[in-house]
Coordinates of C-alpha atoms and ligand atoms in Angstrom, one line a residue:
M11 CA 25.7 -20.6 -14.8
R12 CA 21.9 -20.0 -14.9
R13 CA 19.8 -22.9 -13.6
P14 CA 16.9 -23.7 -15.9
Y15 CA 13.5 -22.6 -14.6
V16 CA 10.1 -23.8 -15.7
A17 CA 6.9 -22.4 -14.2
G18 CA 3.4 -23.6 -14.9
N19 CA 0.7 -20.9 -15.1
W20 CA -2.5 -22.7 -14.4
K21 CA -4.6 -19.5 -15.0
M22 CA -8.2 -19.8 -14.0
H23 CA -8.5 -23.5 -14.3
G24 CA -9.4 -26.3 -12.0
T25 CA -11.2 -27.2 -8.8
V26 CA -9.3 -27.7 -5.6
R27 CA -9.6 -31.4 -6.1
E28 CA -8.2 -31.3 -9.6
A29 CA -5.4 -29.1 -8.4
A30 CA -4.5 -31.6 -5.8
E31 CA -4.4 -34.4 -8.4
L32 CA -2.3 -32.4 -10.8
A33 CA 0.2 -31.3 -8.2
G34 CA 0.3 -34.8 -6.7
G35 CA 1.0 -36.3 -10.1
L36 CA 3.7 -33.8 -10.9
A37 CA 5.3 -34.4 -7.5
A38 CA 5.5 -38.1 -8.3
Q39 CA 6.8 -37.6 -11.9
I40 CA 9.3 -34.7 -11.5
G41 CA 9.3 -33.9 -7.8
Q42 CA 12.9 -34.9 -7.3
I43 CA 14.3 -33.7 -10.5
D44 CA 17.6 -31.9 -10.1
N45 CA 19.5 -29.0 -11.7
I46 CA 16.3 -27.1 -12.5
D47 CA 13.8 -25.0 -10.6
V48 CA 10.1 -25.9 -11.2
A49 CA 7.2 -23.8 -10.0
L50 CA 3.4 -24.4 -10.0
C51 CA 1.2 -21.4 -10.1
P52 CA -2.4 -22.5 -9.4
P53 CA -5.4 -20.1 -8.7
Y54 CA -5.5 -18.6 -5.2
T55 CA -8.2 -21.0 -4.1
A56 CA -5.8 -24.0 -4.6
L57 CA -2.6 -22.5 -3.1
S58 CA -2.8 -24.2 0.2
T59 CA -3.8 -27.5 -1.3
V60 CA -1.0 -27.5 -3.8
S61 CA 1.5 -26.4 -1.1
E62 CA 0.4 -29.5 0.8
A63 CA 0.6 -31.8 -2.3
I64 CA 4.2 -30.8 -3.1
R65 CA 5.5 -30.9 0.4
G66 CA 8.7 -32.9 0.5
S67 CA 9.3 -32.5 -3.3
R68 CA 11.6 -29.9 -5.0
L69 CA 8.6 -28.3 -6.6
R70 CA 7.8 -24.7 -5.6
L71 CA 4.6 -22.9 -5.2
G72 CA 3.8 -19.6 -7.0
A73 CA 0.9 -17.3 -7.5
Q74 CA -0.4 -15.5 -10.6
D75 CA -0.7 -12.0 -9.3
L76 CA -0.6 -9.9 -6.1
H77 CA -1.5 -6.5 -4.7
W78 CA 1.3 -4.2 -3.7
E79 CA -0.2 -3.0 -0.4
K80 CA 0.5 -5.1 2.7
S81 CA -3.1 -5.2 3.9
G82 CA -6.2 -3.0 4.0
A83 CA -9.5 -2.3 2.4
F84 CA -8.8 -3.7 -1.1
T85 CA -11.6 -6.1 -1.7
G86 CA -10.7 -9.0 -3.8
E87 CA -6.9 -8.5 -3.5
V88 CA -4.1 -10.6 -2.0
S89 CA -0.8 -9.2 -0.7
A90 CA 2.7 -10.5 -0.9
G91 CA 2.8 -11.4 2.8
M92 CA -0.4 -13.4 2.4
L93 CA 1.2 -15.3 -0.5
V94 CA 4.3 -16.1 1.6
D95 CA 2.0 -17.2 4.4
A96 CA 0.2 -19.6 2.0
G97 CA 3.6 -21.2 1.1
C98 CA 4.5 -19.3 -2.1
H99 CA 8.0 -19.0 -3.3
C100 CA 7.3 -16.9 -6.4
V101 CA 4.7 -14.8 -8.1
I102 CA 4.0 -13.9 -11.8
I103 CA 3.7 -10.2 -12.4
G104 CA 2.3 -8.3 -15.4
H105 CA 1.1 -11.2 -17.4
S106 CA -0.3 -10.0 -20.7
E107 CA -3.8 -11.1 -19.7
R108 CA -3.7 -8.9 -16.7
R109 CA -2.4 -6.0 -18.9
Q110 CA -5.1 -6.7 -21.5
F111 CA -8.2 -7.4 -19.4
F112 CA -7.5 -5.9 -15.9
G113 CA -5.8 -2.6 -16.6
E114 CA -2.3 -3.7 -15.5
T115 CA 0.2 -0.9 -16.3
E116 CA 4.0 -0.4 -16.1
E117 CA 3.4 1.5 -12.9
S118 CA 1.3 -1.3 -11.2
V119 CA 3.9 -3.9 -12.4
N120 CA 6.6 -1.8 -10.7
R121 CA 4.7 -1.5 -7.4
K122 CA 3.9 -5.2 -7.4
L123 CA 7.6 -6.1 -8.2
K124 CA 8.9 -4.0 -5.3
S125 CA 6.3 -5.4 -2.9
A126 CA 6.9 -9.0 -3.9
V127 CA 10.7 -8.7 -3.5
A128 CA 10.4 -6.9 -0.2
A129 CA 8.4 -9.9 1.1
G130 CA 11.1 -12.3 -0.2
L131 CA 9.1 -13.6 -3.2
E132 CA 10.8 -14.3 -6.4
A133 CA 9.1 -12.2 -9.1
I134 CA 8.5 -13.4 -12.7
V135 CA 7.9 -10.2 -14.6
C136 CA 6.2 -10.7 -18.0
V137 CA 6.8 -8.6 -21.1
G138 CA 5.9 -9.0 -24.7
E139 CA 4.4 -7.4 -27.8
T140 CA 1.1 -7.9 -29.6
L141 CA 0.8 -9.1 -33.2
V142 CA 0.0 -5.5 -34.3
E143 CA 3.1 -4.3 -32.5
R144 CA 5.3 -7.0 -34.0
E145 CA 4.0 -6.4 -37.6
G146 CA 4.5 -2.7 -37.1
G147 CA 8.2 -3.3 -36.2
S148 CA 7.9 -2.1 -32.6
T149 CA 8.6 -5.3 -30.8
L150 CA 11.9 -4.2 -29.2
G151 CA 10.6 -0.8 -28.4
V152 CA 7.5 -2.2 -26.6
V153 CA 9.7 -4.7 -24.6
E154 CA 12.1 -1.9 -23.7
R155 CA 9.2 0.3 -22.5
Q156 CA 7.8 -2.5 -20.4
L157 CA 11.2 -3.3 -18.9
A158 CA 12.0 0.4 -18.2
G159 CA 8.7 1.1 -16.5
G160 CA 8.2 -2.2 -14.7
L161 CA 11.8 -2.4 -13.3
E162 CA 12.2 1.3 -12.5
G163 CA 14.1 1.7 -9.2
A164 CA 14.1 -2.0 -8.6
G165 CA 17.1 -4.2 -8.0
C166 CA 17.7 -7.5 -9.7
D167 CA 17.7 -9.8 -6.7
L168 CA 14.9 -12.4 -7.0
L169 CA 14.1 -11.1 -10.5
T170 CA 13.2 -13.4 -13.4
I171 CA 11.9 -12.0 -16.7
A172 CA 9.4 -13.9 -18.9
Y173 CA 9.3 -12.9 -22.6
E174 CA 5.8 -13.8 -23.8
P175 CA 4.8 -12.6 -27.3
V176 CA 1.1 -12.0 -26.9
W177 CA 0.4 -13.5 -30.3
A178 CA 1.9 -16.8 -29.2
I179 CA -0.1 -17.2 -26.0
G180 CA -2.7 -19.9 -26.2
T181 CA -2.7 -19.7 -30.0
G182 CA -0.5 -22.6 -30.8
K183 CA 1.7 -20.2 -32.7
V184 CA 5.0 -20.5 -31.0
A185 CA 7.8 -18.0 -31.7
S186 CA 10.6 -19.6 -33.6
P187 CA 13.7 -20.2 -31.5
E188 CA 15.4 -17.5 -33.6
Q189 CA 12.6 -15.0 -33.1
A190 CA 12.6 -15.7 -29.3
Q191 CA 16.4 -15.5 -29.0
E192 CA 16.5 -12.2 -30.8
V193 CA 14.2 -10.7 -28.1
H194 CA 15.9 -12.6 -25.2
G195 CA 19.3 -11.3 -26.4
F196 CA 17.9 -7.8 -26.5
I197 CA 16.5 -8.2 -22.9
R198 CA 19.8 -9.6 -21.7
A199 CA 21.7 -6.6 -23.2
W200 CA 19.2 -4.2 -21.6
L201 CA 19.5 -5.9 -18.2
G202 CA 23.3 -5.6 -18.6
R203 CA 23.2 -1.9 -19.1
R204 CA 20.9 -1.6 -16.1
Y205 CA 22.5 -4.1 -13.7
G206 CA 26.0 -4.7 -15.0
A207 CA 27.5 -8.1 -14.5
A208 CA 24.6 -9.3 -12.3
A209 CA 22.5 -9.4 -15.5
G210 CA 24.3 -12.6 -16.5
G211 CA 22.6 -14.4 -13.6
I212 CA 19.1 -13.2 -14.4
R213 CA 16.9 -15.9 -15.9
I214 CA 14.8 -15.1 -18.9
L215 CA 12.0 -17.5 -19.6
Y216 CA 10.1 -17.9 -22.9
G217 CA 6.3 -18.2 -22.8
G218 CA 3.7 -18.7 -25.5
S219 CA 2.5 -22.1 -26.7
V220 CA 5.4 -24.0 -25.2
K221 CA 4.9 -27.8 -25.7
P222 CA 7.0 -30.9 -25.3
D223 CA 7.9 -30.8 -29.0
N224 CA 9.3 -27.3 -29.1
I225 CA 10.9 -26.9 -25.7
V226 CA 14.2 -28.5 -26.7
S227 CA 14.9 -26.2 -29.6
L228 CA 13.8 -23.2 -27.5
S229 CA 16.0 -24.2 -24.6
A230 CA 19.0 -24.6 -26.9
Q231 CA 19.1 -20.8 -27.5
P232 CA 21.8 -19.1 -25.4
D233 CA 19.5 -16.6 -23.7
I234 CA 16.5 -18.8 -23.1
D235 CA 16.7 -20.2 -19.6
G236 CA 13.4 -22.0 -19.3
A237 CA 9.7 -21.5 -19.9
L238 CA 6.5 -20.1 -18.5
V239 CA 3.9 -22.6 -19.6
G240 CA 0.1 -22.1 -19.8
G241 CA -2.1 -24.8 -21.4
A242 CA 0.5 -27.5 -21.4
S243 CA 1.1 -27.1 -17.7
L244 CA -2.4 -28.5 -17.0
K245 CA -1.5 -32.1 -17.8
V246 CA 1.0 -34.2 -15.8
D247 CA 2.6 -35.8 -18.8
S248 CA 3.0 -32.7 -21.0
F249 CA 4.4 -30.5 -18.2
S250 CA 6.7 -33.2 -17.0
D251 CA 8.0 -33.6 -20.6
I252 CA 8.6 -29.9 -20.9
V253 CA 10.5 -29.8 -17.6
R254 CA 12.7 -32.7 -18.8
G255 CA 13.1 -31.2 -22.2
S256 CA 14.2 -27.9 -20.8
L257 CA 17.3 -29.6 -19.4
K258 CA 18.4 -30.8 -22.8
R259 CA 20.7 -28.7 -24.9
I260 CA 21.1 -29.6 -28.6
Ligands
PGA17 P1 0.2 -20.9 -23.2 O1 0.2 -19.7 -22.2 O2 1.4 -21.8 -22.9 O3 -1.1 -21.5 -23.1 O4 0.4 -20.2 -24.6 C1 1.5 -19.1 -21.7 C2 1.2 -18.0 -20.7 O5 0.2 -17.3 -20.8 O6 2.0 -17.9 -19.7

């Protein structure tokens, strides 16, 4: 009932030319793949170029962040309307790197979510615990706090959640399928209390060192509906393999 969804978070990597090559290569490899949603989230500088490169394919364009205001004196920021204008279909919100390095809070996540959805963007809201929090036994409490604050007063149309344990991001330490499923199941139950039956349709992606060799076992878990991929989304072959792997259920 939930269509698999894989998004590539390119982070702060690549020139415009490299972005065009990567997007063009992906459009050729997986541009017509069916039964799955695939989004590419390049840096702002490459949005228009990637939009052009994936035109005519089924790939979608996404951004890595936004500001909640529509326009104004906010130097360095980009609004939801501007992202739509640049061809974006979705936007990542509350990535742990934004929380850790750029002062992102539950409140700013909440404002960004509402602004994105109001503009018609699909929002991928990221949650996840640090290693200290996991070892201290507070994983579910942290995730609950991030969900409650980030989603306060927001509906679930256009909402996707990404569970990304901070200790698994860029470290090569992937959560085991069982560890990930435990949190995904918790998130699904929380969404069920908040949104009722509609929660069954909300996609929950896993992120953190996803690779072609672990995507199949992760995707086999009942509440894992796809992946948010960082490092492995920067190569045509590895990202294409992840997209194909996420369609397989074992
Ligand atoms: P990674 O990053 O796949 O490089 O671990 C995931 C993410 O930060 O979204």
